[in-house]
Structures are given as structure tokens and as C-alpha cells.
Amino acid sequence: MLKIQNLHVFHGPIEAVHGISLSVGTGQCVALLGPNGAGKTSTISAICGIAQAKGTIALEGSDLAKVSVEDRIGRGIAVSPEGRRIFSNLSVEANLRIGGGIRADRENVQADIERWFETFPILGERRTQPGGTLSGGEQQMLAIARALMSKPKILLLDEPSLGLAPRIVAQVFQMIAKLRTEGMTILLVEQNARQALQISDYGYLLNNGRIQAEGTAAELGGSTDMMAKLTGLG
Ligand code: ATP
């Protein structure tokens, strides 16, 4: 589904990612793990087309180099950004409607909103509340559901567990696991390696802009050395 080869990402003169390669197969959940500053968000930004990048990013075999940010969304890339960035003053329902804003099939947007309210009842119960009045975990779920409203082929999740209490983190990971079970293709960027690997098929460990290790979730999770390295990330 997504294949990245020799990707370099730049912020002005600073090179944040130094030639990484990774792939996410259809229906897979792949974890991109690493500490603060490793280059995880830079990688997501490059996939979305909002960071200057060199190398190849291909979606379903087609190179995205010359594809605009809007057209990348149109081709099926959706992101739930770090820090959620929901619209605080707008209702939960309005946040979801905005997520569906780029769709050509406008007539199906309301039905999809209802579908996500059924799948994630916590959001349905709060449909008329301003997004800003939701708890951190609920806001995270809203950010993910909003991304899903564009009917993506691949969902990029940037640190969904960030700043959440452990019990709430478990709920957010359950939500992601449910999406994976339903067949969604997911690139999960996380510092929380142990929990991310529990719901992932494959993982990459990014450090200082380079892939330091990769393997199936079982390989990475099963290696004591590797888990020490991963969980020592904070
Ligand atoms: P975090 O979990 O802290 O967001 P990360 O793994 O997502 O970490 P990035 O945000 O991709 O890491 O940052 C990678 C490197 O690029 C860091 O050294 C960071 O300081 C630098 N960087 C990121 N964004 C910018 C920017 N807009 N301008 C300059 N440098 C940047």
C-alpha cells in the first residue's frame, strides 16, 4: 500500500531524516517507534506532502513526489496529527463533517458520521458537545474518527497516546485495534513501544533520523534486548 525508499526529510537547512525505507502492506498496522526528535513527525509530514523531502514515497505503486497535499488526501492518505488539533468550538459532529469535506460523495457523509457514532459510541453520546469539552482521550478518538471521514486507504496516526493517562491510552489503542480488525491500513507513530507493538504486525525503530531496527511485532516484542531499548525510550 505504502512504500517509502531512501527518504530524506528537510526543515530548511536541517536534515531530520537520513534515508529511511519502510513499507506498510494493505490491512497491516505498522508501528514507527522512536524517542523525541527521532524524525517520526517529519516522516509523517513528508508522506502528507507538507515537508520538503527527497527519495520515493509511493502509494499503491504510484510515486507521490509531484502530488499536492490536497491530492494526496484525495488519493487516500489521512492523518490524525500529533496534538489532535480538533476544532474546540465546533461540535463533535461538525468536526467529523469537516473531516468528510473533501469527499465527492457528499450524500453519504451523514451516513458515515452515524456509522462512526455507532462504532465509537462515546463520540455519539457527545455529538452536540463542543470538541474542546471532551476529555483528552475522547478528543484523540475524535481526531481519529475525523481522519476516517475522508474514507482513507491508509491512516497515519501521530502519537495518539501522547499526554493521556494509562487507562485512557488503553482505550485509544483498543480503538486502533478495532480499526485494524476491520481491515484499515495504519501507520502508527508512537513512543509507547510496548503497547503499539501489541496491536501492530510490524515495527520500525527510528533514532536520529535512521532506522535502527525493524521486525515483526513478535520479533521486536520478543527480544528482551530490543524491548529494553524500545521501552527505555520514555
Ligand atoms: P517528537 O515525538 O518530539 O515529535 P519526532 O520523532 O516526531 O519527535 P520530529 O518532530 O520529526 O521528531 O523532529 C526530528 C528533528 O527535526 C528534530 O531534531 C527536530 O528538532 C527537527 N525539526 C522538526 N521540525 C522542525 C522544523 N519545523 N524546523 C526545524 N527543525 C525541525
mmCIF file of C-alpha atoms and ligand atoms in Angstrom:
data_model
loop_
_atom_site.group_PDB
_atom_site.id
_atom_site.type_symbol
_atom_site.label_atom_id
_atom_site.label_comp_id
_atom_site.label_asym_id
_atom_site.label_seq_id
_atom_site.Cartn_x
_atom_site.Cartn_y
_atom_site.Cartn_z
ATOM 1 C CA MET A 1 0.000 0.000 0.000
ATOM 2 C CA LEU A 2 2.686 2.485 1.095
ATOM 3 C CA LYS A 3 6.325 2.066 0.148
ATOM 4 C CA ILE A 4 8.990 4.547 1.214
ATOM 5 C CA GLN A 5 12.519 4.254 -0.132
ATOM 6 C CA ASN A 6 15.595 6.218 0.847
ATOM 7 C CA LEU A 7 13.552 9.097 2.279
ATOM 8 C CA HIS A 8 15.356 12.235 3.419
ATOM 9 C CA VAL A 9 13.304 14.979 5.098
ATOM 10 C CA PHE A 10 14.440 18.575 5.498
ATOM 11 C CA HIS A 11 13.334 21.510 7.630
ATOM 12 C CA GLY A 12 15.112 24.344 5.847
ATOM 13 C CA PRO A 13 18.804 23.562 6.130
ATOM 14 C CA ILE A 14 18.266 20.844 8.749
ATOM 15 C CA GLU A 15 18.036 17.232 7.576
ATOM 16 C CA ALA A 16 15.789 15.447 10.085
ATOM 17 C CA VAL A 17 15.504 12.050 8.353
ATOM 18 C CA HIS A 18 18.529 10.467 6.652
ATOM 19 C CA GLY A 19 17.410 7.968 4.021
ATOM 20 C CA ILE A 20 14.873 5.636 5.623
ATOM 21 C CA SER A 21 12.918 2.884 3.885
ATOM 22 C CA LEU A 22 9.724 1.339 5.154
ATOM 23 C CA SER A 23 6.550 -0.234 3.872
ATOM 24 C CA VAL A 24 3.030 -0.760 5.047
ATOM 25 C CA GLY A 25 1.063 -3.585 3.415
ATOM 26 C CA THR A 26 -2.673 -3.439 2.798
ATOM 27 C CA GLY A 27 -4.573 -4.163 6.007
ATOM 28 C CA GLN A 28 -1.427 -4.015 8.117
ATOM 29 C CA CYS A 29 -0.791 -1.910 11.192
ATOM 30 C CA VAL A 30 2.862 -0.869 11.164
ATOM 31 C CA ALA A 31 4.464 0.894 14.128
ATOM 32 C CA LEU A 32 7.082 3.610 13.657
ATOM 33 C CA LEU A 33 8.691 3.860 17.068
ATOM 34 C CA GLY A 34 11.298 6.184 18.462
ATOM 35 C CA PRO A 35 12.143 8.831 21.044
ATOM 36 C CA ASN A 36 11.534 12.591 20.887
ATOM 37 C CA GLY A 37 13.231 14.143 17.916
ATOM 38 C CA ALA A 38 13.825 10.808 16.145
ATOM 39 C CA GLY A 39 12.141 12.075 12.981
ATOM 40 C CA LYS A 40 8.733 10.400 13.287
ATOM 41 C CA THR A 41 6.612 13.512 12.703
ATOM 42 C CA SER A 42 8.979 14.614 9.923
ATOM 43 C CA THR A 43 8.295 11.286 8.190
ATOM 44 C CA ILE A 44 4.514 11.746 8.536
ATOM 45 C CA SER A 45 4.826 15.319 7.201
ATOM 46 C CA ALA A 46 6.748 14.054 4.179
ATOM 47 C CA ILE A 47 4.085 11.421 3.453
ATOM 48 C CA CYS A 48 1.414 14.151 3.610
ATOM 49 C CA GLY A 49 3.491 16.414 1.353
ATOM 50 C CA ILE A 50 3.963 19.221 3.868
ATOM 51 C CA ALA A 51 7.695 18.759 4.430
ATOM 52 C CA GLN A 52 10.492 19.034 1.906
ATOM 53 C CA ALA A 53 11.623 15.528 1.047
ATOM 54 C CA LYS A 54 13.916 13.534 -1.221
ATOM 55 C CA GLY A 55 13.529 9.847 -2.037
ATOM 56 C CA THR A 56 10.474 7.859 -3.069
ATOM 57 C CA ILE A 57 7.074 7.741 -1.413
ATOM 58 C CA ALA A 58 4.699 5.513 -3.367
ATOM 59 C CA LEU A 59 1.053 4.821 -2.649
ATOM 60 C CA GLU A 60 -0.313 1.727 -4.379
ATOM 61 C CA GLY A 61 2.719 1.776 -6.664
ATOM 62 C CA SER A 62 2.351 5.380 -7.734
ATOM 63 C CA ASP A 63 5.005 7.967 -6.808
ATOM 64 C CA LEU A 64 3.647 10.927 -4.841
ATOM 65 C CA ALA A 65 6.570 13.300 -5.494
ATOM 66 C CA LYS A 66 4.587 15.645 -7.712
ATOM 67 C CA VAL A 67 1.241 15.182 -5.958
ATOM 68 C CA SER A 68 -0.108 18.143 -3.939
ATOM 69 C CA VAL A 69 -1.172 17.870 -0.286
ATOM 70 C CA GLU A 70 -4.870 18.036 -1.271
ATOM 71 C CA ASP A 71 -4.481 15.390 -3.948
ATOM 72 C CA ARG A 72 -2.686 13.092 -1.519
ATOM 73 C CA ILE A 73 -5.773 13.263 0.707
ATOM 74 C CA GLY A 74 -7.873 12.592 -2.370
ATOM 75 C CA ARG A 75 -5.752 9.541 -3.147
ATOM 76 C CA GLY A 76 -6.467 8.107 0.266
ATOM 77 C CA ILE A 77 -3.963 9.397 2.826
ATOM 78 C CA ALA A 78 -5.432 10.695 6.095
ATOM 79 C CA VAL A 79 -3.627 11.851 9.210
ATOM 80 C CA SER A 80 -4.559 12.236 12.836
ATOM 81 C CA PRO A 81 -1.889 14.777 13.796
ATOM 82 C CA GLU A 82 0.202 14.970 16.930
ATOM 83 C CA GLY A 83 -1.670 17.092 19.475
ATOM 84 C CA ARG A 84 -5.043 16.110 17.864
ATOM 85 C CA ARG A 85 -5.845 19.638 16.556
ATOM 86 C CA ILE A 86 -9.594 19.238 16.703
ATOM 87 C CA PHE A 87 -11.841 22.296 16.362
ATOM 88 C CA SER A 88 -12.602 23.118 20.007
ATOM 89 C CA ASN A 89 -15.568 25.413 19.389
ATOM 90 C CA LEU A 90 -17.279 23.143 16.920
ATOM 91 C CA SER A 91 -19.433 20.204 17.920
ATOM 92 C CA VAL A 92 -18.184 16.655 17.674
ATOM 93 C CA GLU A 93 -20.481 16.157 14.696
ATOM 94 C CA ALA A 94 -19.210 19.306 12.934
ATOM 95 C CA ASN A 95 -15.625 18.143 13.441
ATOM 96 C CA LEU A 96 -16.499 14.908 11.664
ATOM 97 C CA ARG A 97 -18.299 16.740 8.866
ATOM 98 C CA ILE A 98 -15.154 18.797 8.220
ATOM 99 C CA GLY A 99 -13.190 15.536 8.005
ATOM 100 C CA GLY A 100 -15.535 14.457 5.218
ATOM 101 C CA GLY A 101 -15.261 17.831 3.485
ATOM 102 C CA ILE A 102 -13.116 16.700 0.589
ATOM 103 C CA ARG A 103 -15.337 13.805 -0.396
ATOM 104 C CA ALA A 104 -17.087 13.799 -3.719
ATOM 105 C CA ASP A 105 -19.913 11.622 -2.362
ATOM 106 C CA ARG A 106 -21.399 14.337 -0.134
ATOM 107 C CA GLU A 107 -24.692 12.471 0.142
ATOM 108 C CA ASN A 108 -23.005 9.679 2.118
ATOM 109 C CA VAL A 109 -21.201 11.877 4.662
ATOM 110 C CA GLN A 110 -24.050 11.947 7.199
ATOM 111 C CA ALA A 111 -24.465 8.166 6.988
ATOM 112 C CA ASP A 112 -20.755 7.753 7.665
ATOM 113 C CA ILE A 113 -20.933 10.107 10.656
ATOM 114 C CA GLU A 114 -23.705 7.887 12.053
ATOM 115 C CA ARG A 115 -21.598 4.814 11.326
ATOM 116 C CA TRP A 116 -18.651 6.134 13.343
ATOM 117 C CA PHE A 117 -21.028 7.143 16.155
ATOM 118 C CA GLU A 118 -22.208 3.540 16.219
ATOM 119 C CA THR A 119 -18.682 2.146 16.104
ATOM 120 C CA PHE A 120 -17.439 4.572 18.766
ATOM 121 C CA PRO A 121 -20.500 5.254 20.964
ATOM 122 C CA ILE A 122 -18.532 7.570 23.262
ATOM 123 C CA LEU A 123 -18.465 10.078 20.382
ATOM 124 C CA GLY A 124 -22.132 9.534 19.551
ATOM 125 C CA GLU A 125 -23.119 10.339 23.122
ATOM 126 C CA ARG A 126 -21.259 13.639 22.797
ATOM 127 C CA ARG A 127 -22.235 14.548 19.251
ATOM 128 C CA THR A 128 -23.563 18.030 20.095
ATOM 129 C CA GLN A 129 -20.822 18.959 22.595
ATOM 130 C CA PRO A 130 -18.048 21.348 21.527
ATOM 131 C CA GLY A 131 -14.926 19.309 20.787
ATOM 132 C CA GLY A 132 -12.972 21.300 23.367
ATOM 133 C CA THR A 133 -15.168 19.997 26.206
ATOM 134 C CA LEU A 134 -14.170 16.377 25.551
ATOM 135 C CA SER A 135 -11.547 14.637 27.661
ATOM 136 C CA GLY A 136 -8.071 14.126 26.150
ATOM 137 C CA GLY A 137 -8.837 10.530 25.224
ATOM 138 C CA GLU A 138 -12.169 11.447 23.664
ATOM 139 C CA GLN A 139 -10.500 14.224 21.675
ATOM 140 C CA GLN A 140 -7.983 11.696 20.402
ATOM 141 C CA MET A 141 -10.789 9.376 19.326
ATOM 142 C CA LEU A 142 -12.485 12.330 17.617
ATOM 143 C CA ALA A 143 -9.262 13.216 15.772
ATOM 144 C CA ILE A 144 -9.007 9.621 14.521
ATOM 145 C CA ALA A 145 -12.683 9.457 13.528
ATOM 146 C CA ARG A 146 -12.325 12.825 11.754
ATOM 147 C CA ALA A 147 -9.408 11.413 9.735
ATOM 148 C CA LEU A 148 -11.511 8.358 8.874
ATOM 149 C CA MET A 149 -14.250 10.584 7.465
ATOM 150 C CA SER A 150 -12.186 11.138 4.312
ATOM 151 C CA LYS A 151 -12.516 7.365 3.684
ATOM 152 C CA PRO A 152 -8.744 6.860 3.571
ATOM 153 C CA LYS A 153 -6.840 3.900 2.202
ATOM 154 C CA ILE A 154 -4.167 4.483 4.814
ATOM 155 C CA LEU A 155 -4.473 6.164 8.193
ATOM 156 C CA LEU A 156 -1.422 7.903 9.672
ATOM 157 C CA LEU A 157 -1.621 8.245 13.452
ATOM 158 C CA ASP A 158 0.930 10.586 15.033
ATOM 159 C CA GLU A 159 1.440 9.731 18.704
ATOM 160 C CA PRO A 160 -2.180 9.020 19.610
ATOM 161 C CA SER A 161 -1.246 8.126 23.202
ATOM 162 C CA LEU A 162 0.647 11.351 23.884
ATOM 163 C CA GLY A 163 -0.342 13.038 27.147
ATOM 164 C CA LEU A 164 -3.042 10.520 28.049
ATOM 165 C CA ALA A 165 -3.427 8.622 31.335
ATOM 166 C CA PRO A 166 -2.564 4.894 31.069
ATOM 167 C CA ARG A 167 -6.205 3.739 31.305
ATOM 168 C CA ILE A 168 -7.187 6.115 28.517
ATOM 169 C CA VAL A 169 -4.198 5.066 26.426
ATOM 170 C CA ALA A 170 -5.545 1.514 26.606
ATOM 171 C CA GLN A 171 -8.927 2.708 25.278
ATOM 172 C CA VAL A 172 -7.321 4.590 22.380
ATOM 173 C CA PHE A 173 -5.216 1.540 21.473
ATOM 174 C CA GLN A 174 -8.385 -0.584 21.618
ATOM 175 C CA MET A 175 -9.965 1.786 19.127
ATOM 176 C CA ILE A 176 -6.977 1.431 16.793
ATOM 177 C CA ALA A 177 -7.006 -2.361 17.198
ATOM 178 C CA LYS A 178 -10.681 -2.376 16.225
ATOM 179 C CA LEU A 179 -9.945 -0.385 13.072
ATOM 180 C CA ARG A 180 -7.197 -2.827 12.172
ATOM 181 C CA THR A 181 -9.558 -5.758 12.668
ATOM 182 C CA GLU A 182 -11.964 -4.036 10.281
ATOM 183 C CA GLY A 183 -9.182 -4.030 7.675
ATOM 184 C CA MET A 184 -7.885 -0.442 7.868
ATOM 185 C CA THR A 185 -4.244 0.059 6.856
ATOM 186 C CA ILE A 186 -2.443 2.009 9.580
ATOM 187 C CA LEU A 187 0.951 3.620 10.131
ATOM 188 C CA LEU A 188 1.143 4.140 13.881
ATOM 189 C CA VAL A 189 3.776 6.587 15.100
ATOM 190 C CA GLU A 190 4.403 6.055 18.809
ATOM 191 C CA GLN A 191 6.834 6.433 21.668
ATOM 192 C CA ASN A 192 4.794 3.897 23.583
ATOM 193 C CA ALA A 193 6.550 0.897 22.012
ATOM 194 C CA ARG A 194 5.157 -1.947 24.078
ATOM 195 C CA GLN A 195 1.503 -1.094 23.553
ATOM 196 C CA ALA A 196 1.983 -0.067 19.931
ATOM 197 C CA LEU A 197 3.595 -3.421 19.112
ATOM 198 C CA GLN A 198 0.725 -5.283 20.769
ATOM 199 C CA ILE A 199 -1.618 -4.073 18.031
ATOM 200 C CA SER A 200 0.902 -3.977 15.157
ATOM 201 C CA ASP A 201 2.073 -6.505 12.574
ATOM 202 C CA TYR A 202 5.491 -4.986 12.026
ATOM 203 C CA GLY A 203 7.613 -2.270 13.612
ATOM 204 C CA TYR A 204 10.494 0.076 12.816
ATOM 205 C CA LEU A 205 12.661 1.745 15.417
ATOM 206 C CA LEU A 206 13.727 5.204 14.326
ATOM 207 C CA ASN A 207 16.527 7.049 16.078
ATOM 208 C CA ASN A 208 18.325 10.206 14.997
ATOM 209 C CA GLY A 209 16.621 10.041 11.615
ATOM 210 C CA ARG A 210 17.736 6.490 10.864
ATOM 211 C CA ILE A 211 16.058 3.083 11.135
ATOM 212 C CA GLN A 212 17.919 1.344 13.915
ATOM 213 C CA ALA A 213 15.943 -1.887 13.948
ATOM 214 C CA GLU A 214 12.926 -3.448 12.320
ATOM 215 C CA GLY A 215 10.998 -6.676 12.558
ATOM 216 C CA THR A 216 7.652 -8.282 13.134
ATOM 217 C CA ALA A 217 5.897 -7.179 16.292
ATOM 218 C CA ALA A 218 6.696 -10.634 17.702
ATOM 219 C CA GLU A 219 10.404 -10.305 16.852
ATOM 220 C CA LEU A 220 10.726 -6.805 18.276
ATOM 221 C CA GLY A 221 8.486 -7.502 21.262
ATOM 222 C CA GLY A 222 10.015 -10.929 21.895
ATOM 223 C CA SER A 223 13.595 -9.779 22.099
ATOM 224 C CA THR A 224 14.468 -8.752 25.632
ATOM 225 C CA ASP A 225 17.305 -6.546 24.426
ATOM 226 C CA MET A 226 15.105 -4.893 21.896
ATOM 227 C CA MET A 227 12.289 -4.323 24.384
ATOM 228 C CA ALA A 228 14.753 -2.750 26.802
ATOM 229 C CA LYS A 229 15.889 -0.455 24.028
ATOM 230 C CA LEU A 230 12.348 0.320 22.980
ATOM 231 C CA THR A 231 10.819 0.824 26.389
ATOM 232 C CA GLY A 232 13.799 2.833 27.555
ATOM 233 C CA LEU A 233 12.643 5.490 25.114
ATOM 234 C CA GLY A 234 10.338 7.182 27.568
HETATM 235 P P1 ATP B 1 8.536 14.198 18.708
HETATM 236 O O1 ATP B 1 7.975 12.966 19.308
HETATM 237 O O2 ATP B 1 9.252 15.060 19.697
HETATM 238 O O3 ATP B 1 7.584 14.960 17.818
HETATM 239 P P2 ATP B 1 9.716 13.143 16.323
HETATM 240 O O4 ATP B 1 10.319 11.790 16.301
HETATM 241 O O5 ATP B 1 8.355 13.278 15.740
HETATM 242 O O6 ATP B 1 9.737 13.683 17.773
HETATM 243 P P3 ATP B 1 10.499 15.261 14.560
HETATM 244 O O7 ATP B 1 9.461 16.187 15.103
HETATM 245 O O8 ATP B 1 10.291 14.672 13.232
HETATM 246 O O9 ATP B 1 10.749 14.081 15.594
HETATM 247 O O10 ATP B 1 11.900 16.007 14.612
HETATM 248 C C1 ATP B 1 13.100 15.476 14.048
HETATM 249 C C2 ATP B 1 14.179 16.534 14.061
HETATM 250 O O11 ATP B 1 13.823 17.591 13.177
HETATM 251 C C3 ATP B 1 14.402 17.176 15.422
HETATM 252 O O12 ATP B 1 15.767 17.382 15.593
HETATM 253 C C4 ATP B 1 13.656 18.475 15.333
HETATM 254 O O13 ATP B 1 14.235 19.448 16.150
HETATM 255 C C5 ATP B 1 13.799 18.843 13.867
HETATM 256 N N1 ATP B 1 12.638 19.608 13.391
HETATM 257 C C6 ATP B 1 11.360 19.183 13.363
HETATM 258 N N2 ATP B 1 10.532 20.139 12.845
HETATM 259 C C7 ATP B 1 11.341 21.187 12.552
HETATM 260 C C8 ATP B 1 11.114 22.485 11.979
HETATM 261 N N3 ATP B 1 9.899 22.863 11.608
HETATM 262 N N4 ATP B 1 12.193 23.302 11.841
HETATM 263 C C9 ATP B 1 13.428 22.895 12.200
HETATM 264 N N5 ATP B 1 13.707 21.698 12.726
HETATM 265 C C10 ATP B 1 12.690 20.851 12.899
#
